[in-house]
Short mmCIF file of C-alpha atoms in Angstrom, two decimals:
data_model
loop_
_atom_site.label_atom_id
_atom_site.label_comp_id
_atom_site.label_asym_id
_atom_site.label_seq_id
_atom_site.Cartn_x
_atom_site.Cartn_y
_atom_site.Cartn_z
CA MET A 1 -91.83 13.75 246.09
CA LEU A 2 -89.14 12.72 249.41
CA LYS A 3 -90.18 8.96 246.98
CA LYS A 4 -88.41 10.98 244.10
CA VAL A 5 -85.57 12.44 246.13
CA LEU A 6 -84.64 8.92 247.61
CA ALA A 7 -84.70 6.88 244.75
CA GLY A 8 -82.31 9.37 242.75
CA ILE A 9 -79.89 9.49 245.83
CA MET A 10 -79.61 6.24 246.96
CA CYS A 11 -78.27 5.43 243.27
CA MET A 12 -76.18 7.68 243.46
CA LEU A 13 -74.96 5.95 246.65
CA MET A 14 -74.44 3.08 244.29
CA ALA A 15 -70.63 4.54 242.40
CA ALA A 16 -67.46 6.58 242.17
CA GLY A 17 -66.18 7.84 245.23
CA THR A 18 -67.29 7.69 248.19
CA LEU A 19 -70.38 8.31 248.98
CA ALA A 20 -70.57 10.00 245.25
CA SER A 21 -73.07 9.52 241.67
CA CYS A 22 -73.68 7.28 239.92
CA GLY A 23 -73.29 9.85 236.55
CA ASN A 24 -75.69 6.57 234.65
CA LYS A 25 -76.78 9.52 231.52
CA GLY A 26 -79.54 7.33 230.22
CA THR A 27 -76.58 4.81 227.98
CA GLU A 28 -73.31 4.92 228.71
CA THR A 29 -70.81 5.72 226.67
CA SER A 30 -67.72 3.56 228.10
CA GLY A 31 -64.38 2.03 226.68
CA THR A 32 -64.99 -0.92 229.67
CA SER A 33 -68.21 -1.78 231.39
CA SER A 34 -67.66 0.02 234.51
CA SER A 35 -69.50 0.60 237.29
CA ASN A 36 -66.91 3.86 237.94
CA THR A 37 -66.82 2.05 241.48
CA THR A 38 -64.48 3.10 244.65
CA GLN A 39 -67.91 2.86 246.93
CA GLY A 40 -69.69 0.08 247.52
CA ASP A 41 -73.64 -0.70 247.32
CA THR A 42 -74.69 1.76 250.65
CA THR A 43 -78.50 1.35 249.98
CA ASN A 44 -78.90 -1.24 252.43
CA ALA A 45 -76.96 -0.27 255.18
CA ALA A 46 -80.06 0.71 257.15
CA ALA A 47 -81.87 -2.68 255.99
CA THR A 48 -79.71 -4.13 258.47
CA LYS A 49 -81.11 -3.35 261.69
CA ALA A 50 -83.72 -5.28 263.18
CA ALA A 51 -87.43 -4.23 262.61
CA GLU A 52 -87.38 -3.05 266.51
CA VAL A 53 -84.88 -0.15 267.32
CA GLU A 54 -83.40 0.53 270.40
CA ASN A 55 -85.58 4.36 271.68
CA VAL A 56 -82.22 6.07 272.42
CA ASP A 57 -81.70 9.60 273.28
CA ILE A 58 -80.22 11.07 270.58
CA ALA A 59 -77.93 13.21 270.87
CA ASN A 60 -77.19 15.55 267.74
CA PHE A 61 -78.40 18.23 269.95
CA THR A 62 -76.43 18.47 272.96
CA PRO A 63 -75.17 21.61 274.08
CA PRO A 64 -70.99 21.35 273.88
CA GLU A 65 -70.14 22.14 277.43
CA LYS A 66 -67.70 25.47 278.05
CA GLY A 67 -64.45 23.58 277.59
CA ASP A 68 -65.37 21.74 274.88
CA THR A 69 -62.95 20.86 271.76
CA ILE A 70 -64.45 22.18 268.73
CA ILE A 71 -63.83 22.76 265.52
CA VAL A 72 -63.47 26.60 263.40
CA MET A 73 -64.10 25.84 258.99
CA LYS A 74 -63.79 28.75 257.35
CA ILE A 75 -65.30 28.50 253.73
CA LYS A 76 -63.95 31.02 251.18
CA ASP A 77 -66.40 33.09 250.00
CA TYR A 78 -69.35 31.84 252.13
CA GLY A 79 -68.57 32.18 256.15
CA THR A 80 -67.71 29.95 259.23
CA VAL A 81 -68.78 26.64 260.82
CA LYS A 82 -68.71 25.66 263.80
CA PHE A 83 -69.04 22.01 265.28
CA ARG A 84 -69.68 19.97 267.83
CA LEU A 85 -67.97 17.00 268.09
CA PHE A 86 -68.91 14.14 269.89
CA PRO A 87 -65.67 11.56 271.84
CA GLU A 88 -67.38 9.82 273.98
CA TYR A 89 -70.11 8.94 270.42
CA ALA A 90 -66.98 8.12 267.84
CA ASP A 91 -63.43 8.34 269.38
CA LYS A 92 -61.08 7.48 266.33
CA GLY A 93 -63.49 9.38 264.14
CA VAL A 94 -63.03 12.49 266.55
CA GLU A 95 -59.75 12.26 267.23
CA ASN A 96 -58.94 11.46 263.13
CA PHE A 97 -61.11 14.75 262.14
CA VAL A 98 -58.91 16.92 265.07
CA GLU A 99 -55.59 16.08 264.49
CA LEU A 100 -56.04 16.55 260.95
CA ALA A 101 -56.74 19.45 261.66
CA LYS A 102 -54.26 20.30 263.76
CA LYS A 103 -51.54 19.37 261.05
CA GLY A 104 -53.33 22.12 258.60
CA TYR A 105 -54.20 18.91 256.18
CA TYR A 106 -57.84 20.25 255.29
CA ASP A 107 -56.47 24.32 255.16
CA GLY A 108 -57.06 24.68 250.88
CA LEU A 109 -59.14 21.33 250.20
CA LYS A 110 -62.36 21.80 248.08
CA PHE A 111 -65.91 20.41 248.86
CA HIS A 112 -66.17 18.73 245.78
CA ARG A 113 -69.46 16.72 245.98
CA VAL A 114 -72.81 18.95 246.61
CA ILE A 115 -75.68 17.41 245.42
CA LYS A 116 -78.64 19.62 247.26
CA ASP A 117 -81.05 18.83 249.22
CA PHE A 118 -78.76 15.69 250.68
CA MET A 119 -75.06 16.92 251.65
CA ILE A 120 -71.87 18.53 250.29
CA GLN A 121 -68.62 16.50 250.51
CA GLY A 122 -65.01 17.48 251.08
CA GLY A 123 -61.64 16.31 252.81
CA ASP A 124 -59.64 14.34 249.14
CA PRO A 125 -57.13 16.51 248.93
CA LEU A 126 -57.17 15.37 244.87
CA GLY A 127 -60.52 16.48 244.43
CA THR A 128 -62.40 13.67 242.79
CA GLY A 129 -63.55 12.04 245.65
CA THR A 130 -61.15 9.16 245.60
CA GLY A 131 -58.42 10.28 247.86
CA GLY A 132 -57.39 10.95 250.98
CA GLU A 133 -56.41 9.29 254.01
CA SER A 134 -56.51 8.78 257.87
CA ILE A 135 -53.88 10.29 260.63
CA TRP A 136 -53.25 6.83 260.53
CA GLY A 137 -51.76 6.07 256.94
CA GLU A 138 -55.08 3.87 256.37
CA LYS A 139 -58.34 3.43 256.77
CA PHE A 140 -59.82 3.60 260.26
CA ASP A 141 -63.10 2.09 261.29
CA GLY A 142 -65.10 4.54 262.78
CA GLY A 143 -68.44 1.95 263.50
CA THR A 144 -72.01 3.77 264.51
CA ASP A 145 -73.10 4.94 267.09
CA PRO A 146 -77.53 4.81 267.40
CA HIS A 147 -77.32 8.00 269.49
CA LEU A 148 -75.99 10.01 266.31
CA ILE A 149 -77.70 10.04 263.36
CA HIS A 150 -77.82 11.73 259.69
CA VAL A 151 -80.09 15.26 260.60
CA ALA A 152 -79.52 18.65 258.52
CA GLY A 153 -76.69 20.16 259.98
CA ALA A 154 -74.34 16.35 261.45
CA LEU A 155 -70.09 15.63 259.98
CA ALA A 156 -69.76 12.27 258.76
CA TYR A 157 -67.29 10.12 257.10
CA ALA A 158 -67.49 8.89 254.02
CA ASN A 159 -66.56 5.61 253.35
CA SER A 160 -66.45 3.56 250.42
CA GLY A 161 -68.15 1.00 251.38
CA GLY A 162 -68.58 0.66 255.32
CA THR A 163 -67.09 2.35 258.27
CA ASP A 164 -64.10 0.09 258.07
CA THR A 165 -62.63 2.61 255.15
CA ASN A 166 -63.23 5.96 256.46
CA GLY A 167 -59.98 8.71 255.65
CA SER A 168 -60.08 12.22 255.52
CA GLN A 169 -63.25 12.54 253.83
CA PHE A 170 -66.11 13.99 255.63
CA TYR A 171 -69.83 15.89 254.71
CA VAL A 172 -72.09 17.38 256.62
CA VAL A 173 -75.91 16.56 255.34
CA THR A 174 -78.20 19.01 254.72
CA GLY A 175 -81.12 16.76 253.56
CA THR A 176 -85.34 16.83 253.15
CA VAL A 177 -88.15 16.53 256.16
CA PRO A 178 -89.55 13.82 256.23
CA THR A 179 -93.34 12.70 256.88
CA ASP A 180 -95.13 9.80 258.51
CA ASP A 181 -95.53 8.56 254.62
CA ASP A 182 -91.93 8.79 254.25
CA PHE A 183 -90.57 6.74 256.96
CA GLU A 184 -94.41 4.25 256.45
CA TYR A 185 -91.55 4.01 252.48
CA TYR A 186 -88.70 3.85 254.39
CA SER A 187 -89.90 0.50 256.42
CA GLN A 188 -91.38 -0.71 253.64
CA LYS A 189 -87.74 -0.63 252.07
CA GLY A 190 -86.16 -2.31 255.03
CA LEU A 191 -85.01 -0.07 257.08
CA GLU A 192 -86.53 1.09 260.11
CA PHE A 193 -86.13 4.11 262.85
CA SER A 194 -87.10 4.87 266.36
CA GLU A 195 -89.19 7.15 267.85
CA ASN A 196 -86.70 9.26 269.75
CA ALA A 197 -85.39 9.67 265.76
CA LYS A 198 -88.04 9.80 263.83
CA GLU A 199 -89.13 12.98 265.74
CA GLN A 200 -85.99 14.56 265.22
CA TYR A 201 -86.13 14.20 261.30
CA LYS A 202 -89.28 15.74 261.00
CA LYS A 203 -88.45 18.86 263.23
CA VAL A 204 -85.27 19.85 261.40
CA GLY A 205 -84.97 16.67 258.29
CA GLY A 206 -82.14 14.86 257.11
CA ALA A 207 -80.64 11.70 255.39
CA PRO A 208 -82.20 8.95 256.81
CA TRP A 209 -81.69 5.96 255.13
CA LEU A 210 -77.59 6.48 255.60
CA ASP A 211 -77.64 5.55 259.63
CA GLY A 212 -76.05 2.93 260.17
CA GLY A 213 -74.02 3.53 257.55
CA TYR A 214 -71.24 5.57 258.42
CA THR A 215 -69.82 7.48 261.24
CA VAL A 216 -71.56 10.04 262.80
CA PHE A 217 -68.63 12.00 264.35
CA GLY A 218 -69.71 16.57 265.12
CA GLN A 219 -72.69 18.82 264.08
CA VAL A 220 -72.81 22.23 263.00
CA ILE A 221 -74.07 24.09 266.05
CA ASP A 222 -73.17 27.94 264.51
CA GLY A 223 -72.87 28.84 260.54
CA LEU A 224 -75.65 25.67 259.18
CA ASP A 225 -77.13 28.84 256.81
CA VAL A 226 -72.92 28.07 255.02
CA ILE A 227 -74.16 24.94 254.80
CA PHE A 228 -76.93 25.29 253.64
CA LYS A 229 -75.84 28.15 251.11
CA ILE A 230 -73.31 25.69 249.46
CA GLN A 231 -75.88 23.51 248.70
CA ASN A 232 -77.10 25.74 246.18
CA VAL A 233 -74.78 25.78 244.12
CA SER A 234 -74.37 25.43 240.45
CA VAL A 235 -73.33 21.74 240.00
CA ASP A 236 -72.22 19.86 236.95
CA GLN A 237 -74.77 17.65 236.87
CA ASN A 238 -72.73 14.19 236.07
CA SER A 239 -70.34 13.95 239.03
CA SER A 240 -71.64 16.51 241.37
CA MET A 241 -68.32 18.66 241.75
CA PRO A 242 -68.77 22.37 241.62
CA PHE A 243 -68.18 24.56 238.09
CA LYS A 244 -66.82 27.29 240.66
CA ASP A 245 -64.41 26.17 243.90
CA VAL A 246 -65.37 25.78 247.66
CA VAL A 247 -61.79 26.34 249.32
CA MET A 248 -61.98 25.27 252.63
CA GLU A 249 -59.61 28.49 253.61
CA SER A 250 -58.81 26.61 257.24
CA VAL A 251 -60.42 24.58 259.61
CA THR A 252 -58.38 24.41 263.09
CA VAL A 253 -59.32 23.38 266.42
CA GLY A 254 -60.66 25.39 269.02
CA GLU A 255 -62.57 25.67 272.27
CA TYR A 256 -66.24 26.63 272.55
CA ASN A 257 -67.11 29.53 275.37
CA GLY A 258 -70.21 29.47 275.55
CA GLU A 259 -70.91 31.54 273.04
CA ASP A 260 -74.66 31.18 271.08
CA ILE A 261 -76.13 27.68 269.07
CA HIS A 262 -77.91 27.53 265.88
CA TRP A 263 -79.29 24.32 265.45
CA TYR A 264 -81.41 24.80 263.20
CA ILE A 265 -81.72 26.28 259.42
CA SER A 266 -84.31 28.22 260.83
CA ASP A 267 -82.41 30.00 263.17
CA TYR A 268 -81.55 31.79 260.52
CA GLU A 269 -82.08 34.57 257.80
CA GLU A 270 -83.33 33.59 254.57
CA PHE A 271 -80.66 33.60 251.66
CA ASP A 272 -82.04 34.32 247.72
CA ALA A 273 -81.26 30.44 247.00
CA ASP A 274 -81.44 30.91 242.65
CA GLU A 275 -78.72 33.92 243.57
CA ILE A 276 -76.60 31.34 244.56
CA LYS A 277 -77.03 29.23 241.56
CA ASN A 278 -76.72 31.86 238.83
CA SER A 279 -73.60 33.69 240.42
CA THR A 280 -72.03 30.32 240.00
CA GLY A 281 -72.83 28.55 237.17
CA MET A 282 -69.90 27.64 234.03
CA GLU A 283 -68.06 30.61 232.78
CA ASN A 284 -70.04 31.36 228.92
CA VAL A 285 -66.52 30.25 227.49
CA THR A 286 -66.47 30.43 223.03
CA ILE A 287 -67.17 26.63 221.67
CA SER A 288 -64.75 26.15 219.34
CA ASN A 289 -66.03 22.88 217.72
CA PHE A 290 -66.59 24.89 215.11
CA THR A 291 -63.53 26.78 214.87
CA ALA A 292 -62.16 26.06 210.85
CA PRO A 293 -59.06 24.52 210.27
CA LYS A 294 -55.86 26.68 208.85
CA GLU A 295 -54.16 25.82 206.18
CA GLY A 296 -51.36 23.60 207.25
CA GLU A 297 -52.79 22.29 210.19
CA THR A 298 -52.70 18.60 210.65
CA ILE A 299 -55.83 16.70 210.50
CA VAL A 300 -57.23 12.64 210.28
CA SER A 301 -59.34 11.56 207.62
CA MET A 302 -60.74 8.41 207.79
CA LYS A 303 -61.94 6.24 205.33
CA LEU A 304 -64.79 2.82 206.71
CA LYS A 305 -65.05 -0.14 204.30
CA GLY A 306 -68.03 0.50 200.78
CA TYR A 307 -69.01 4.51 201.97
CA ASP A 308 -67.76 6.65 199.65
CA GLY A 309 -65.98 9.76 200.87
CA GLU A 310 -64.71 9.86 204.05
CA VAL A 311 -64.08 11.42 207.83
CA LYS A 312 -62.62 14.20 208.22
CA ILE A 313 -61.71 15.41 211.29
CA LYS A 314 -60.34 18.52 212.67
CA LEU A 315 -57.50 18.23 216.10
CA PHE A 316 -57.82 20.51 218.91
CA PRO A 317 -54.12 20.26 220.77
CA GLU A 318 -54.66 23.34 222.16
CA TYR A 319 -57.36 22.09 224.84
CA ALA A 320 -56.64 18.07 224.34
CA ASP A 321 -52.70 17.90 223.85
CA LYS A 322 -52.22 14.13 225.25
CA GLY A 323 -55.90 12.86 223.24
CA VAL A 324 -54.32 14.17 220.33
CA GLU A 325 -50.82 13.60 220.58
CA ASN A 326 -52.70 9.96 221.23
CA PHE A 327 -54.76 10.24 218.54
CA ILE A 328 -52.52 10.74 215.58
CA GLU A 329 -49.74 8.58 216.62
CA LEU A 330 -52.37 5.88 216.80
CA CYS A 331 -53.51 6.54 213.07
CA LYS A 332 -50.20 6.96 211.96
CA ARG A 333 -49.31 2.72 213.74
CA GLY A 334 -52.19 2.25 211.38
CA TYR A 335 -53.10 1.34 214.92
CA TYR A 336 -57.18 0.97 214.27
CA ASN A 337 -57.31 -0.35 210.16
CA GLY A 338 -58.94 -2.48 209.99
CA LEU A 339 -61.36 -2.40 213.25
CA THR A 340 -64.94 -1.97 212.91
CA PHE A 341 -67.12 0.82 215.22
CA HIS A 342 -68.65 -2.10 217.58
CA ARG A 343 -71.35 0.08 219.21
CA ILE A 344 -73.90 2.22 216.90
CA MET A 345 -76.75 4.19 219.27
CA LYS A 346 -79.36 5.86 216.96
CA ASP A 347 -79.61 10.08 217.56
CA PHE A 348 -76.55 9.14 220.52
CA MET A 349 -73.24 8.33 218.98
CA ILE A 350 -71.53 5.83 216.60
CA GLN A 351 -68.02 4.31 218.58
CA GLY A 352 -64.67 1.97 217.91
CA GLY A 353 -61.17 1.65 218.13
CA ASP A 354 -61.32 -1.24 219.50
CA PRO A 355 -59.31 -4.20 218.48
CA ASN A 356 -61.30 -6.58 219.93
CA GLY A 357 -64.07 -5.34 218.55
CA ASP A 358 -66.31 -5.42 221.49
CA GLY A 359 -66.17 -2.80 224.06
CA THR A 360 -63.09 -4.39 226.44
CA GLY A 361 -59.92 -3.50 224.82
CA GLY A 362 -57.57 -1.17 223.06
CA ASP A 363 -54.38 0.42 224.74
CA SER A 364 -52.98 4.57 224.09
CA ILE A 365 -49.44 5.58 223.46
CA PHE A 366 -48.56 6.26 226.77
CA GLU A 367 -47.61 3.22 229.20
CA LYS A 368 -49.70 4.19 232.22
CA GLY A 369 -51.81 5.57 230.54
CA TYR A 370 -52.18 9.49 230.52
CA GLU A 371 -55.22 11.74 231.60
CA GLY A 372 -56.96 13.62 228.54
CA GLY A 373 -59.21 15.57 231.24
CA THR A 374 -61.96 17.91 229.32
CA ASP A 375 -62.54 21.74 228.35
CA PRO A 376 -64.86 23.73 228.33
CA HIS A 377 -64.06 25.31 224.79
CA LEU A 378 -64.76 21.44 223.82
CA ILE A 379 -68.95 20.17 223.45
CA HIS A 380 -70.92 16.93 222.51
CA ALA A 381 -72.36 18.77 219.68
CA ALA A 382 -73.04 16.92 216.80
CA GLY A 383 -69.33 15.30 214.58
CA ALA A 384 -67.78 15.97 217.95
CA VAL A 385 -64.95 13.40 218.30
CA ALA A 386 -64.39 12.01 222.38
CA TYR A 387 -62.23 9.34 223.75
CA ALA A 388 -64.47 6.57 225.49
CA ASN A 389 -63.73 5.85 229.11
CA SER A 390 -64.39 3.82 232.02
CA GLY A 391 -64.95 5.54 234.22
CA SER A 392 -62.85 8.65 234.39
CA THR A 393 -61.05 10.98 231.81
CA ASN A 394 -58.02 9.22 233.14
CA THR A 395 -58.44 6.31 231.69
CA ASN A 396 -59.14 7.18 228.10
CA GLY A 397 -56.93 4.25 225.12
CA SER A 398 -57.61 4.21 221.94
CA GLN A 399 -61.81 3.52 222.18
CA PHE A 400 -62.50 7.21 220.81
CA TYR A 401 -67.06 7.31 219.50
CA ILE A 402 -68.53 10.48 217.31
CA VAL A 403 -71.74 12.27 218.50
CA THR A 404 -74.80 12.71 216.34
CA GLY A 405 -77.46 13.31 219.15
CA GLU A 406 -80.34 15.55 218.27
CA VAL A 407 -81.61 19.13 218.20
CA TYR A 408 -82.35 20.47 221.69
CA GLY A 409 -85.19 23.13 221.28
CA LYS A 410 -85.81 25.14 224.37
CA ASP A 411 -88.39 22.98 225.54
CA LYS A 412 -86.12 20.03 225.77
CA ILE A 413 -82.66 22.17 226.43
CA ASP A 414 -85.45 23.54 230.11
CA GLU A 415 -86.18 19.53 231.02
CA LEU A 416 -82.45 19.10 230.95
CA LYS A 417 -82.18 21.56 233.42
CA SER A 418 -85.01 20.81 235.15
CA PHE A 419 -82.97 17.90 236.02
CA GLY A 420 -79.92 20.03 237.28
CA TYR A 421 -77.90 20.01 234.12
CA SER A 422 -76.10 23.24 233.70
CA PHE A 423 -75.68 25.36 230.07
CA THR A 424 -74.11 28.70 229.19
CA GLU A 425 -75.43 31.03 226.56
CA ASN A 426 -73.33 29.58 223.93
CA GLN A 427 -73.81 26.02 225.12
CA GLU A 428 -77.52 26.70 224.07
CA GLU A 429 -76.85 28.70 221.09
CA VAL A 430 -74.56 25.25 219.63
CA TYR A 431 -77.17 21.97 220.97
CA SER A 432 -80.27 24.68 219.36
CA THR A 433 -78.84 24.41 216.03
CA TYR A 434 -76.10 22.05 215.60
CA GLY A 435 -77.72 19.02 218.66
CA GLY A 436 -75.69 16.53 220.34
CA ALA A 437 -75.48 15.36 223.58
CA PRO A 438 -75.16 17.84 225.86
CA TRP A 439 -75.29 15.33 229.26
CA LEU A 440 -71.38 13.55 227.97
CA ASP A 441 -69.88 17.37 228.94
CA GLY A 442 -67.40 17.31 231.74
CA ASP A 443 -67.03 13.72 231.47
CA TYR A 444 -65.36 12.09 228.34
CA THR A 445 -62.39 14.51 226.10
CA VAL A 446 -63.85 16.22 223.61
CA PHE A 447 -60.60 16.08 221.25
CA GLY A 448 -61.42 16.94 217.38
CA GLN A 449 -64.65 17.52 215.26
CA VAL A 450 -65.99 16.36 211.24
CA PHE A 451 -65.79 18.71 209.15
CA ASP A 452 -66.66 16.61 206.31
CA GLY A 453 -67.86 13.46 205.90
CA LEU A 454 -70.13 13.49 208.50
CA ASP A 455 -73.38 12.46 206.07
CA ILE A 456 -71.18 9.65 206.47
CA VAL A 457 -71.14 9.02 210.08
CA PHE A 458 -75.37 10.08 210.01
CA ASP A 459 -75.61 6.82 207.81
CA VAL A 460 -73.49 4.97 210.18
CA GLN A 461 -76.03 5.31 212.69
CA ASN A 462 -78.66 3.96 210.84
CA VAL A 463 -77.39 0.53 210.07
CA GLU A 464 -79.61 -2.32 212.43
CA VAL A 465 -77.48 -3.46 215.63
CA ASP A 466 -78.31 -6.05 217.71
CA GLU A 467 -80.63 -4.80 220.71
CA ASN A 468 -79.08 -6.39 223.31
CA ASN A 469 -75.59 -4.69 222.80
CA ASN A 470 -75.47 -2.04 220.26
CA LYS A 471 -72.90 -4.23 217.29
CA PRO A 472 -74.30 -4.29 213.85
CA LYS A 473 -75.60 -6.92 213.51
CA LYS A 474 -72.99 -6.29 209.63
CA ASP A 475 -69.30 -5.02 210.50
CA VAL A 476 -69.21 -1.41 210.47
CA VAL A 477 -65.43 -1.48 209.40
CA ILE A 478 -62.10 1.42 209.30
CA GLU A 479 -61.03 0.09 205.76
CA SER A 480 -58.49 3.51 207.16
CA MET A 481 -57.26 6.13 209.51
CA THR A 482 -54.96 8.79 207.37
CA VAL A 483 -52.75 11.96 208.98
CA SER A 484 -52.32 14.87 206.45
CA GLU A 485 -52.58 18.67 206.06
CA TYR A 486 -55.93 21.13 206.20
CA ASN A 487 -55.38 22.28 202.49
CA GLY A 488 -58.56 24.89 202.37
CA GLU A 489 -61.18 21.65 201.74
CA GLU A 490 -64.92 22.61 202.15
CA VAL A 491 -66.09 23.11 205.84
CA ARG A 492 -69.75 21.58 206.41
CA TRP A 493 -70.15 21.04 210.19
CA SER A 494 -73.59 20.53 210.03
CA ILE A 495 -76.01 17.49 208.65
CA SER A 496 -77.99 20.24 206.82
CA ASP A 497 -75.09 21.67 205.09
CA TYR A 498 -75.72 17.64 203.06
CA LYS A 499 -77.89 16.49 199.83
#
């Protein structure tokens, strides 16, 4: 089991934001080739260690002395966590965190990335995993020390490729408990650990593969149950961001006064993890994809060369204002006329809007780009129109795609849930009725829905393509994109509405 967890998390470590997830959804819908990376590959962080590692004492569970500086973190709705610090092993890391806390830097920030059986991550004022700074106004090198390891409750800095890129972002480890077989597996992958480290990991669990790549500078001495509760919140599977914000009300500097220490999760009362997950899921909002356009409302009609009829698109400025504005203006300028659908994947989507014709080009109407965002009222149902991007919705340009997808019955929905995806009742109903590509939700700006001509889109997805790049062997050309008003013509949302 741990081998599977390790493989998945190592994938997560290779991309988006510090200590961030791969975002590999099986097929990438992207305007450009993107790794969405602000963090280097950390999978080999521990592999650089010599086969014979020094068997130093592990310091994580050495109690603080009375009067020692500690960190007190109050997390809204969850409780208080106290951390022992280790200036003797991580002097700059401790200095940075203490001074940031004194300034109130962390107050009001959220844990933007939560991965069960791994860690919870916060400390980014942007809340995305792309921001934050140290007290020195630049990155700093916190180094590593073999006395401090990534056991459950360890406090460490996230980084973007090495300990010399530490800033304000940090994480607290939860992890899993490895066995001797797991350590043998690590060894086969080039990761070696001292006997003392192995003993601690087998006792309390953690994330051993992070050792040597990140600056550990603290350890939970009370409130570990709070950390473990938070790791069970419901999150967006693509970004690992909680659906409901987990907020640090305050992070303050205090002194240890001899209070009881609770190092291990077994020291705390049990709690219902499923209850936490269920209570922190997405709000069951109404799905608006299939609300009919009103008389006089702006629509876009797309004519494809060699295909009868038009693909008519309803727009949703109320949920994607800048995305709609961008699309309408580009259509009015004739930007899309003559461009091709350069990427087509059956039972997934058709993608176009790139003047280069290969997925590397395109522009928005805004000089410096724009943040298109996402809205839970619009999802990737069959016929949804959305912007391709190169890692986030602030990289939207002209490229767009139209979803075809497939119908998700209960078994398929349950399978996705087993992989960590979350669905509201309304989403389940839409995906089981109309079909779509649910794993894209939350990462791409949906701004329109095909209300007529969906059969043309489904015909296009069946063209012959190059297996290497999914480009049609014969061009599928956008003859014209026109902006007009809805005049009450027939609305046909579902592919089953067509003969």
